[in-house]
Amino acid sequence: MLKISIVKVESPSCLWGCLTGSQREDSTEQHNKLLAEMNLFYQDVTADPHKLKPSTIEEGEVCVVYWSVKKLWCRAVVDTVITEPPCKVCCLLVDHGERLVVSLNQIRLVAEKFLQLPFLVRRFHLARVQPLTLRVFICEEKAEFIPSTQWDTAATLYLHRLLQASTQTEAVLLESESESTSIELYLTVGTVMICVNDDLVAKSFAYYSSQSVDVTKRNAVEPFSHTSASILTESLPTMSYKQTTPTETPPVMSSGHAAVESESAESGSGEAEETQRTEEKQACSRLLEWLNPGPLHTEPDSADETIVCDDPRKSGILVHSALPLAPCSSLDDAPITQELRQVLRRNSALSPAERYSWPAVARGCNTVVISHTADQPLSYLAPLLTHILLNSISCSVKSSTGPVAVLLCPGWEKAQLVCDLLEEYKVAQILNPIIVLLGVGKEEAKNVRISKSCLLLVTTPYSLVRLLSCYCFLFLRLYHLVLDEADQLFSLAPDQMETILQHFQKVTSQEESASCPQQIVVVAKQWVSRMEALLANHMPYPHIVMTVPNEAALYGNVQQIILMALESSKMSVLLGALDLTPEVGQKTLIVANSAQEVDDVYKAVSNKSAFCLRTHEGLTQQLDFVIQQWRKDISPGTHVVLVTTSDCLDCLGIRDATCVIHFSFPTSPKQFGRRLFCMTETFRNLSERVSCQGPVESGPPHGKSVLLISERNARHVVGVLRYLGRSTARLPPELVSFAQGIHVAREAQKTNKPLCSYLKSFGVCRDSSLCPDRHTFISQLDQSPLPASGVIEVVPLYIKAASVFYGRIIRKDDVFDSLVSEMASYYDQKKPTAKEMLEGGLYAVHEGDAFHRVKILSLPDRRDHLFYSVLVHFIDAGMEEMVKSHQILHLPEQFHSLPGQAVEIIVCQVKPADAEINWHPKATRTISQKIRGLQHRARAVLSLGNTVFVDPMVRVSQVPGLKTVINEHNVQSEILKTGLGVSNPEHVDFLRALCQGGRSNSSKVATDGCGRSGDGPEFSIKGEEEELAKSFRTAEVRLTAPHELRPRKSLIPESPEPRLHLKAEPDVQNTREINVTDVCSVTASLKPSQNGEDPITSCQVIESTNGTSNGNATRSFHPQVRWYQTSNAVFATVKLTNPEKQRCDFYPDRVVYRGSVKGRSYRADLDLQSNIAADHCFLEMKSNEPVLKLVKQKQGNWEKLVRNKNVFVSYDMEHFEDDEDRALGGQCFLEDTGDDNWYTNSESNSDSD
């Protein structure tokens, strides 16, 4: 038997399907390619449609028609031509099994190349069976089955239900006729295999064609008076197959027709009675619903299975809303327009976040959604567009122009994705959405023209702020503000977001805007602290939906407490942390991972005279008692403790715990979130906040989470600190230093990974904690034969990004040109194709007028394909492309000797503007058009592996007849001219610091921290545990006192601590913090240079003595300092946000600044270039950052701020003069280029020199 897929069922004599065996997989793939090529061909707007339209249409003709439902051009056969006007044609789609009626303008001639493959769908019919129908004789009160020429609808519906219930479909091919193939169809339902041909006969839907009509008359039914209930009121057969035992015979496989008949006669009356009772019950329910419109649950137990749960907390979803809104259960009852519903049919079912947030968004409520799917615009676009189309447009102020809604995205890539979705939603004709992405150019915003009909604007925070600076009156009817990936928006552009929110508040607070209330939709993956101020100041009565329990705990302001203890002393630490005499009633949940741990903890806590409960997998009979005791109201001073396992925790349904103690470490972040979600009722509710002048009543105490960390949890330390770093928890210094050691050790183990491309391109990684590539310098891997200094000639051939190219370095003894000429002459005579292609082999490819050497990277599974593509690497140009197999030529051995000439060329000191991760295609395209294939002169500043870093890189041309060259363009200048890039002066300094740290630690980093580079993962894990246990023993473990577990009186979070590993930030401050931490972890063992020649390593980490009584040494970090000057003063900005404990000492030739951010100390000791008037200098705060004003003793310009070079001190380019040559620091090959920007050759004797 062959496997078959039934596509459509018209009747048992007309089944459309295709064979699905392994031998047909290639055919299906070929048909998919054919369908794609055919749609590209017929949707070509440049083609003349009149040439493709047929002049006449005949029945049986093969053509191509447009299927409007799928929006596809498909092959079809004409069945019927309807000549009556308007003329239409009935067609059969031969690859889909569907019948369509289309107009003449939707028919095209089929090209010959689209008829090479056979039709995909075939027509089948069941063999040896003919239809039966039931004839009822009313006068004689009897009924009988008689042969018929057409199948009953019940037979077709029964076959359709069989196919739906089956798990496997097989067939035996018998005879093949001109239009159809007869088959015996076998379906597997559960564990039963059914022959559909025999089953239709057994169910009296058909008879065997070999039987006589007299045989079928034996199925005549008894007198009508006895069988009216079982025949006339019998419902269609229902699919309720049950798994049968081996000794039982499946009912559908009975060979005796009489047995089937008797069985159906016995059950007929029972089915009719059951059907009648069901109908009466449904009628009563409808009557009660009509009399009482309120919610009615006739069967409470079954209602939970079909209706969305009223309490979202049972599903692990937190919903805080000032106005209760019922969630939508499916796409059918979603509050969106019918047009959008049809578009969304192609997507999957609604996610939990969409079900609970769409009603609020569609009603115009302020909404906050925290979900794993928040990066998908589909999660909010449909209800937002519905509200704008049905409400905002009609009530908007007609006297004003401009967009009604603004959608902010964190970058240009996301903004482009949103615009593509808006095009798919077909709202462009009404909303006219546009995307605006502006560069840093001053005149760029002024040149933007926004149409008056534009109602929806998609942009980024930086671009919108530039628009507001020029066209603030264009946004006077702004009612909807959408923050897509709001966590990224606030971290990448905090100042811009504050400006935008202030403008939005001014616009929506006007009296003329009262008819259309404001709406802010916040969608994010993570909860950030800035969202609290957003809710309090700009989002009254919000609707908050959180489907990530971990983020819900951060939103709920759960107090996170970390206790470090050895595994052998965890019990004593636990007992010391319990507060058995609380001021208010507490319910503490202690979670363990095994039943034995539960019993041990229960005994220990019970011995402390505490009211303790326990439950685990072995005590399931006590669950009801435990739940009953837990749910009782407790009085002040009472402390109830419940010890359980993680598996039992979900069964308890606890949501009112005040403290969760993780005695055993959670095995996954999901399990950690489920534990924290047990304190949902103690979470703060920001939707209940209203603006009022009176005192706010204090709510219930917020929950506490106590995490016990032992040496066995070493592998989870980094992940835990990454999460806790976003909270207000105090992180033990020993744990932080240990995590840094783990980070260094794991980086050292990435010997098989390439150096991070972002680190090479911009000096920092976008997120080193999650990036899989290597971020440390390893001399064995990164040693480079390329020049690391001096002037070189390069030819960029492949432009990967605006500042990253692949090309060749021109050398004096270059033999590549001779190789090219030899290959051209060789292939000019003959072009031998490659007989056998192997991965890693060298071959040749002919493109344009040249022949290129390529290396095959991967070969597809060609099977029987005649044409296929191969992924190759052009070893002399650097790019990777898919090449047709017939283009690959044999490469003789004589052309293998020369190694690949392609090298990676990175232009330094530039990076994307507006904190973008990748270069905008416009910048890449502009640079590619200007430099590709042209020889440039560059100065090499560093080389790593096959990468050379250049600064600058210019195009130089020779003046005919003279020894003078002209500088045509500078690549860095061209990138900055696009407005999509900014200066990155610390780029080379970061890379050099990385290399110096790697060389110094090359012999130590392999065994530093907790892992060993040459050992397996098991040994590394053991080493981590031993190292963490050692730190616990040697350092004083600072256990939290019992009173620290009491509810906090202050709900104001402290200033956030700088994260250990951050994404690339828009300003240099955050970028520097990334590098400081990474470099500190790599170069912690370096000692400061004695002669001061290496200030890079000596100023990164400063060991100072803390002022506390214990006298322990604390680690201080050097902050980023950006300075600019006037004629009489210097202004130095210390890039720290809201620092504490600030102190600044001014001396005539020196300035010392000290400050701290969340317990982390920062110190900047600056030896100034010139003297200052110390008495007139002062410290002030601007934009939440400290600014030092240094008054000069003598007026004039300073060439630099400090005497010795300091990578943490840079000039503030925002205050630099608008001179491109000075912005590039006068980078040139000779000191004087002249007024006309000419390079002068000292050997020239011409008069023009």
PDB file of C-alpha atoms in Angstrom, residues 60 274 278 292 527 531 616 810 1217:
ATOM      1  CA  GLY A  60     -10.370  20.924 -21.742  1.00  0.00           C
ATOM      2  CA  GLU A 274     -29.695  10.659  23.619  1.00  0.00           C
ATOM      3  CA  THR A 278     -29.235  16.805  24.108  1.00  0.00           C
ATOM      4  CA  ASN A 292     -30.900  36.045  31.944  1.00  0.00           C
ATOM      5  CA  TRP A 527      10.369  45.248  32.773  1.00  0.00           C
ATOM      6  CA  MET A 531       8.445  52.110  33.135  1.00  0.00           C
ATOM      7  CA  HIS A 616       5.602  16.353  48.476  1.00  0.00           C
ATOM      8  CA  ILE A 810      48.604  45.592  -3.219  1.00  0.00           C
ATOM      9  CA  GLU A1217      33.565  72.953  15.373  1.00  0.00           C
TER      10      GLU A1217
END
